[in-house]
PDB file of C-alpha atoms in Angstrom:
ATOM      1  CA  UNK A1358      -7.902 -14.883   6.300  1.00 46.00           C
ATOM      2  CA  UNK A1359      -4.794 -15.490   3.981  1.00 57.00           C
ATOM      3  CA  UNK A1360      -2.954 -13.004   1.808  1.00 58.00           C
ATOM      4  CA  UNK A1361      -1.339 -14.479  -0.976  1.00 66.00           C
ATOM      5  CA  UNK A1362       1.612 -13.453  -3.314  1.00 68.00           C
ATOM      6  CA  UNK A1363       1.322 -14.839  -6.778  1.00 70.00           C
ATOM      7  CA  UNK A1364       4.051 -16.689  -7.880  1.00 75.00           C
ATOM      8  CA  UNK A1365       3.054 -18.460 -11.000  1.00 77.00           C
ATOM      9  CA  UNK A1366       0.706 -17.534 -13.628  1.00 78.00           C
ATOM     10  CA  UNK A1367      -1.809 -20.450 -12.322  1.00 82.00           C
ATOM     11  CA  UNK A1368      -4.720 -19.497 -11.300  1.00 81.00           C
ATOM     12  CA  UNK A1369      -5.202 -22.562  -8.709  1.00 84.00           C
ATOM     13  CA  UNK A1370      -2.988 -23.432  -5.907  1.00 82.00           C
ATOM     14  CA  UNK A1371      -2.718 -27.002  -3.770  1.00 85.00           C
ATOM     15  CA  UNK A1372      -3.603 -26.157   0.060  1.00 82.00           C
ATOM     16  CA  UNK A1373      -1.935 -28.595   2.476  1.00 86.00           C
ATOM     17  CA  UNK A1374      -3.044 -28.654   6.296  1.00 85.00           C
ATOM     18  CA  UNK A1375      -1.773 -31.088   9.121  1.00 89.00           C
ATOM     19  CA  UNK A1376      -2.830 -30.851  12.262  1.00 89.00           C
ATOM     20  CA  UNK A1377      -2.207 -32.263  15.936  1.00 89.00           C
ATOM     21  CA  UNK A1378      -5.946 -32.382  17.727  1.00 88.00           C
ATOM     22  CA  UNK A1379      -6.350 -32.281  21.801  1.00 89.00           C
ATOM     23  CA  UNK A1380      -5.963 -35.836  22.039  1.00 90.00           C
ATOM     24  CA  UNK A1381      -2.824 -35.941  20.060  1.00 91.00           C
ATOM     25  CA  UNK A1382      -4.156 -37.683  16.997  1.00 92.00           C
ATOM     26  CA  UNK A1383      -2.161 -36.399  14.176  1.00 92.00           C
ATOM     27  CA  UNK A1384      -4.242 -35.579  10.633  1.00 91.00           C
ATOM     28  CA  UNK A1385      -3.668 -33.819   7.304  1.00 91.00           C
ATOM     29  CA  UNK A1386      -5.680 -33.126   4.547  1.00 90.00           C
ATOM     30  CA  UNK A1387      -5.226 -31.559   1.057  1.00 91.00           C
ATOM     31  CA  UNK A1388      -7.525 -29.602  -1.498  1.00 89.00           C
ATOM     32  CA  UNK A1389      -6.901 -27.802  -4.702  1.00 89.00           C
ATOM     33  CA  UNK A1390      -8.461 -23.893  -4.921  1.00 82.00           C
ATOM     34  CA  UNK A1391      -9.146 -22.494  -7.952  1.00 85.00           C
ATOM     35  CA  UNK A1392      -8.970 -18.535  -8.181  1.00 75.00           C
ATOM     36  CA  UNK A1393     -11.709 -16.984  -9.812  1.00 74.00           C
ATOM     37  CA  UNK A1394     -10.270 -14.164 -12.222  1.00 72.00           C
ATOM     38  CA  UNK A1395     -11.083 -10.402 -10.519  1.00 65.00           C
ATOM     39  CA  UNK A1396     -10.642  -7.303 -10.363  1.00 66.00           C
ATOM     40  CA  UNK A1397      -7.383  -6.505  -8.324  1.00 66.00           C
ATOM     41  CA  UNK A1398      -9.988  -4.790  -5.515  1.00 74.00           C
ATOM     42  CA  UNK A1399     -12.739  -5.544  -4.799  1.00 76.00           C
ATOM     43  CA  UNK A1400     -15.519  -3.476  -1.594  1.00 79.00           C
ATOM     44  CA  UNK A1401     -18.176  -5.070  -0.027  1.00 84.00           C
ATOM     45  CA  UNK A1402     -19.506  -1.202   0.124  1.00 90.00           C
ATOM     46  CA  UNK A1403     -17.917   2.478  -0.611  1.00 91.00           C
ATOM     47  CA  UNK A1404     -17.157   2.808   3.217  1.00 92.00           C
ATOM     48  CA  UNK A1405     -14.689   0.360   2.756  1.00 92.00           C
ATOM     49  CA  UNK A1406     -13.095   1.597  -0.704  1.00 92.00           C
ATOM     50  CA  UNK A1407     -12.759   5.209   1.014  1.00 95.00           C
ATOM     51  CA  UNK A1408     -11.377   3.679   3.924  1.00 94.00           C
ATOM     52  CA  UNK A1409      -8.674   1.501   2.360  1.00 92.00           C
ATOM     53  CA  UNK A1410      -7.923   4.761  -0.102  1.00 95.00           C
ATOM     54  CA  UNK A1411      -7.544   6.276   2.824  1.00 96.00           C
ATOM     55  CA  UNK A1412      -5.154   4.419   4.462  1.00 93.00           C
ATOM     56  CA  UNK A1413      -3.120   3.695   1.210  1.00 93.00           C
ATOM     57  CA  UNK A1414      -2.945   7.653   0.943  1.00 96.00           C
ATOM     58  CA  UNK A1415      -1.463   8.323   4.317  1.00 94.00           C
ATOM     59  CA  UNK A1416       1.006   4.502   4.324  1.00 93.00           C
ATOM     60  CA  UNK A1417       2.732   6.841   0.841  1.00 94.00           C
ATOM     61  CA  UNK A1418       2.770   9.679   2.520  1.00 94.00           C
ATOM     62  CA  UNK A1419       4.129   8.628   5.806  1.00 91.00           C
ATOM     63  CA  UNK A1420       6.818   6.653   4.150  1.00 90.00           C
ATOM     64  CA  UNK A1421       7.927   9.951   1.785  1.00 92.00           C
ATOM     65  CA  UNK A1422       8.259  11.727   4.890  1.00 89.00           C
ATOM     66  CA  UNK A1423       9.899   8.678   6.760  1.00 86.00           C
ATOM     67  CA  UNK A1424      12.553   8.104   3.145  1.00 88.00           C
ATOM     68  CA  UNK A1425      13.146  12.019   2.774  1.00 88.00           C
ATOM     69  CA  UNK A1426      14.492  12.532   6.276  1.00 85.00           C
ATOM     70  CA  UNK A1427      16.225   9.408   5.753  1.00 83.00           C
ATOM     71  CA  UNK A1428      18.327  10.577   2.657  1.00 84.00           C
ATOM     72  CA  UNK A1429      18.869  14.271   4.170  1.00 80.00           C
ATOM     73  CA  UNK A1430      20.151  12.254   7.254  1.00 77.00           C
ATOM     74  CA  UNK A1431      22.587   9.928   5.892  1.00 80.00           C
ATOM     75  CA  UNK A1432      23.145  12.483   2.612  1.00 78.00           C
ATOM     76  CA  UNK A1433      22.477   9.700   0.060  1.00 76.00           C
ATOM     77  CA  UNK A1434      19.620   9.382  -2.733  1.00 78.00           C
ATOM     78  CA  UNK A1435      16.131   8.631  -1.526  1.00 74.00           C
ATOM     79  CA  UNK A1436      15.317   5.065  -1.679  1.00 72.00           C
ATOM     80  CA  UNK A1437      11.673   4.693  -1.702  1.00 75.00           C
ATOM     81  CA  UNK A1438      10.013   2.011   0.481  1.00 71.00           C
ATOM     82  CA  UNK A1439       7.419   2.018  -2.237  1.00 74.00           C
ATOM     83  CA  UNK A1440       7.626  -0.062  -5.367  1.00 72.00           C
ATOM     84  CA  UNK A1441       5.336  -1.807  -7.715  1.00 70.00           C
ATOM     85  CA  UNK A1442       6.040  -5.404  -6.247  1.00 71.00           C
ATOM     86  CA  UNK A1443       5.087  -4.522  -2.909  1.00 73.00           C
ATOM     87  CA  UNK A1444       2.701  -1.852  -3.132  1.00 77.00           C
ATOM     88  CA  UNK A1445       1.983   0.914  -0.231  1.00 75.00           C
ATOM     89  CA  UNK A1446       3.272  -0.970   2.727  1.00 72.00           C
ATOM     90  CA  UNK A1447       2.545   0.407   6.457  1.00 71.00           C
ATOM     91  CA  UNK A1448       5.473   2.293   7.388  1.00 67.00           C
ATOM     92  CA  UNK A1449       7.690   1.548  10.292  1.00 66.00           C
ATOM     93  CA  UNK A1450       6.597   2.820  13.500  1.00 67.00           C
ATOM     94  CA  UNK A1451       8.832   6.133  14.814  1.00 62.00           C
ATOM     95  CA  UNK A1452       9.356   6.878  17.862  1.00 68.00           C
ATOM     96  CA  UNK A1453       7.319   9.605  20.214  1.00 65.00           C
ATOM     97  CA  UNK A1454       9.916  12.488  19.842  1.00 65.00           C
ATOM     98  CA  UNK A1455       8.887  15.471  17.616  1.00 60.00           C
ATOM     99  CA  UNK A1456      12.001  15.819  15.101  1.00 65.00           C
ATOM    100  CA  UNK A1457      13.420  18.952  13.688  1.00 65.00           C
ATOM    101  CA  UNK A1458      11.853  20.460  10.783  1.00 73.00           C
ATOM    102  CA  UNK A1459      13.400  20.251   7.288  1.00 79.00           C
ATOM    103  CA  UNK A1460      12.893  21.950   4.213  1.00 84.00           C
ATOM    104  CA  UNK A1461      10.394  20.074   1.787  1.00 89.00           C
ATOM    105  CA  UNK A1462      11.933  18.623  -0.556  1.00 89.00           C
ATOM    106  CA  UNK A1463      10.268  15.674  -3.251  1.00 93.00           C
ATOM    107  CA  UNK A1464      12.821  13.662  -4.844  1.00 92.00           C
ATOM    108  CA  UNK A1465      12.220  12.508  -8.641  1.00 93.00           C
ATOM    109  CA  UNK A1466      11.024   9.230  -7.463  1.00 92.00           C
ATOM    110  CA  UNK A1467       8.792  10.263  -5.183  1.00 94.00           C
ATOM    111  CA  UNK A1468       7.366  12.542  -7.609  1.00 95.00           C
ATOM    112  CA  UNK A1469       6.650   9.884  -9.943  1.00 94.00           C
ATOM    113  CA  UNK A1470       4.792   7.515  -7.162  1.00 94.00           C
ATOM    114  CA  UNK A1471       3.098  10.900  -6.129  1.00 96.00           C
ATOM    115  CA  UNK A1472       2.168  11.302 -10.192  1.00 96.00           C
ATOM    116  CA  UNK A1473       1.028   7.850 -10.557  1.00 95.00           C
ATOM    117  CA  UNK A1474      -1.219   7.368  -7.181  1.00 96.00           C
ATOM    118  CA  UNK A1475      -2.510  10.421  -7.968  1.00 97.00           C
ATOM    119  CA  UNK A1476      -4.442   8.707 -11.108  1.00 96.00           C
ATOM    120  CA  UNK A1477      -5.403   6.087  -9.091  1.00 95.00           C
ATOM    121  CA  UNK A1478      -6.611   8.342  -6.181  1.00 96.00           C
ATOM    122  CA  UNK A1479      -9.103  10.382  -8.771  1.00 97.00           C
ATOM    123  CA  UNK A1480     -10.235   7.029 -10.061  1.00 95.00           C
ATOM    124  CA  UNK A1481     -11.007   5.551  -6.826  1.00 94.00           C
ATOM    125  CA  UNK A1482     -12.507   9.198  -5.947  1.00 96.00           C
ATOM    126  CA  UNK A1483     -14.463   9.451  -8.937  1.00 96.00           C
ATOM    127  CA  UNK A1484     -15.855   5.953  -8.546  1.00 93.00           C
ATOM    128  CA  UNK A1485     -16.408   6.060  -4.780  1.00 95.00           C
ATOM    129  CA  UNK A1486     -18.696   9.125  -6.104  1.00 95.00           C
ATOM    130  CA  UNK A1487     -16.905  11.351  -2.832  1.00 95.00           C
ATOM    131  CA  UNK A1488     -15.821  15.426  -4.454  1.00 94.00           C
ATOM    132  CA  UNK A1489     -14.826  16.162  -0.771  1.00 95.00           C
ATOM    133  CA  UNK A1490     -11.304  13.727  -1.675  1.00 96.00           C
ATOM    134  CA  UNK A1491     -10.489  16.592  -3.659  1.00 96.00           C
ATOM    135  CA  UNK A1492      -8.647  18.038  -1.103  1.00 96.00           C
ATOM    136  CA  UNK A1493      -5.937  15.049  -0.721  1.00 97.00           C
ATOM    137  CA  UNK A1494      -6.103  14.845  -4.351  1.00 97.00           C
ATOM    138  CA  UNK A1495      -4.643  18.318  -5.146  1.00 97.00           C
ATOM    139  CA  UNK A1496      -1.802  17.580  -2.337  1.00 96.00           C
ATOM    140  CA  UNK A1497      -0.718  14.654  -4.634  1.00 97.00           C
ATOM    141  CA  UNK A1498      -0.913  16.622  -7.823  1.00 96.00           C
ATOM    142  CA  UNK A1499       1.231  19.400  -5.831  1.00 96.00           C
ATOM    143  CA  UNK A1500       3.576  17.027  -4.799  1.00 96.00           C
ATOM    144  CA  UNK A1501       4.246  15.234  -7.876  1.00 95.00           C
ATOM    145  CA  UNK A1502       5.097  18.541  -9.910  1.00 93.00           C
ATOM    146  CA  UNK A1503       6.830  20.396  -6.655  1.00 93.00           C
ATOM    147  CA  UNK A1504      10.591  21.949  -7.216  1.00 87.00           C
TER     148      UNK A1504
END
């Protein structure tokens, strides 16, 4: 399985392989892919859509938490780990000790990702056809208007 990044507005790309077999005999070859145009996501099954909502959910969530304590820490601006380029990415992993409490706080930029997944959340809700998301749904929409 390959992820890919795109980097030009083609929508084929030139695949070279080469390859060393058991025997040492060297080899290569070389085809050209053409991407179909698609939806940015697409599920084999609802399962699946929940699951990777899911996980999407709790990757922005854990990395608000993770970029909060940061800025409180080292008394600077929050820098969110989440941007459009990237996406949600996993968050690093912490360590096992249970840190202090802090007061919540939800920076302006934070507020806006909150704001913005939050539309996408209901859609993917909505479409999924699944009322009991409503819960993580009205955490976003408290989130993105907190003060």
């Amino acid at each position: 399985m390959l992820k890919l990044r795109r980097i030009s507005p083609e929508n084929s790309l030139k695949l070279n392989v080469s390859y060393e077999d058991r025997n040492g005999v060297s080899g290569s070859d070389e085809a050209t892919v053409v991407l179909e145009e698609k939806e940015p996501d697409f599920f084999d099954n609802t399962g699946i859509q929940k699951g990777i909502l899911l996980s999407r959910y709790a990757d922005l969530i854990k990395n608000w938490i993770i970029d909060e304590r940061d800025s409180i820490e080292r008394n600077e601006t929050v820098k969110p780990a989440v941007n459009a380029v990237e996406g949600i990415l996993p968050p690093v992993e912490l360590g096992r000790w249970e840190r202090q409490s802090i007061p919540l706080q939800v920076s302006e930029q934070y507020k806006a990702l909150f704001s913005a997944f939050s539309s996408y959340f209901e859609d993917e809700m909505n479409d999924i056809g699944d009322d009991t998301l409503g819960q993580e749904l009205d955490l976003l929409d408290m989130l993105s208007g907190y003060e």
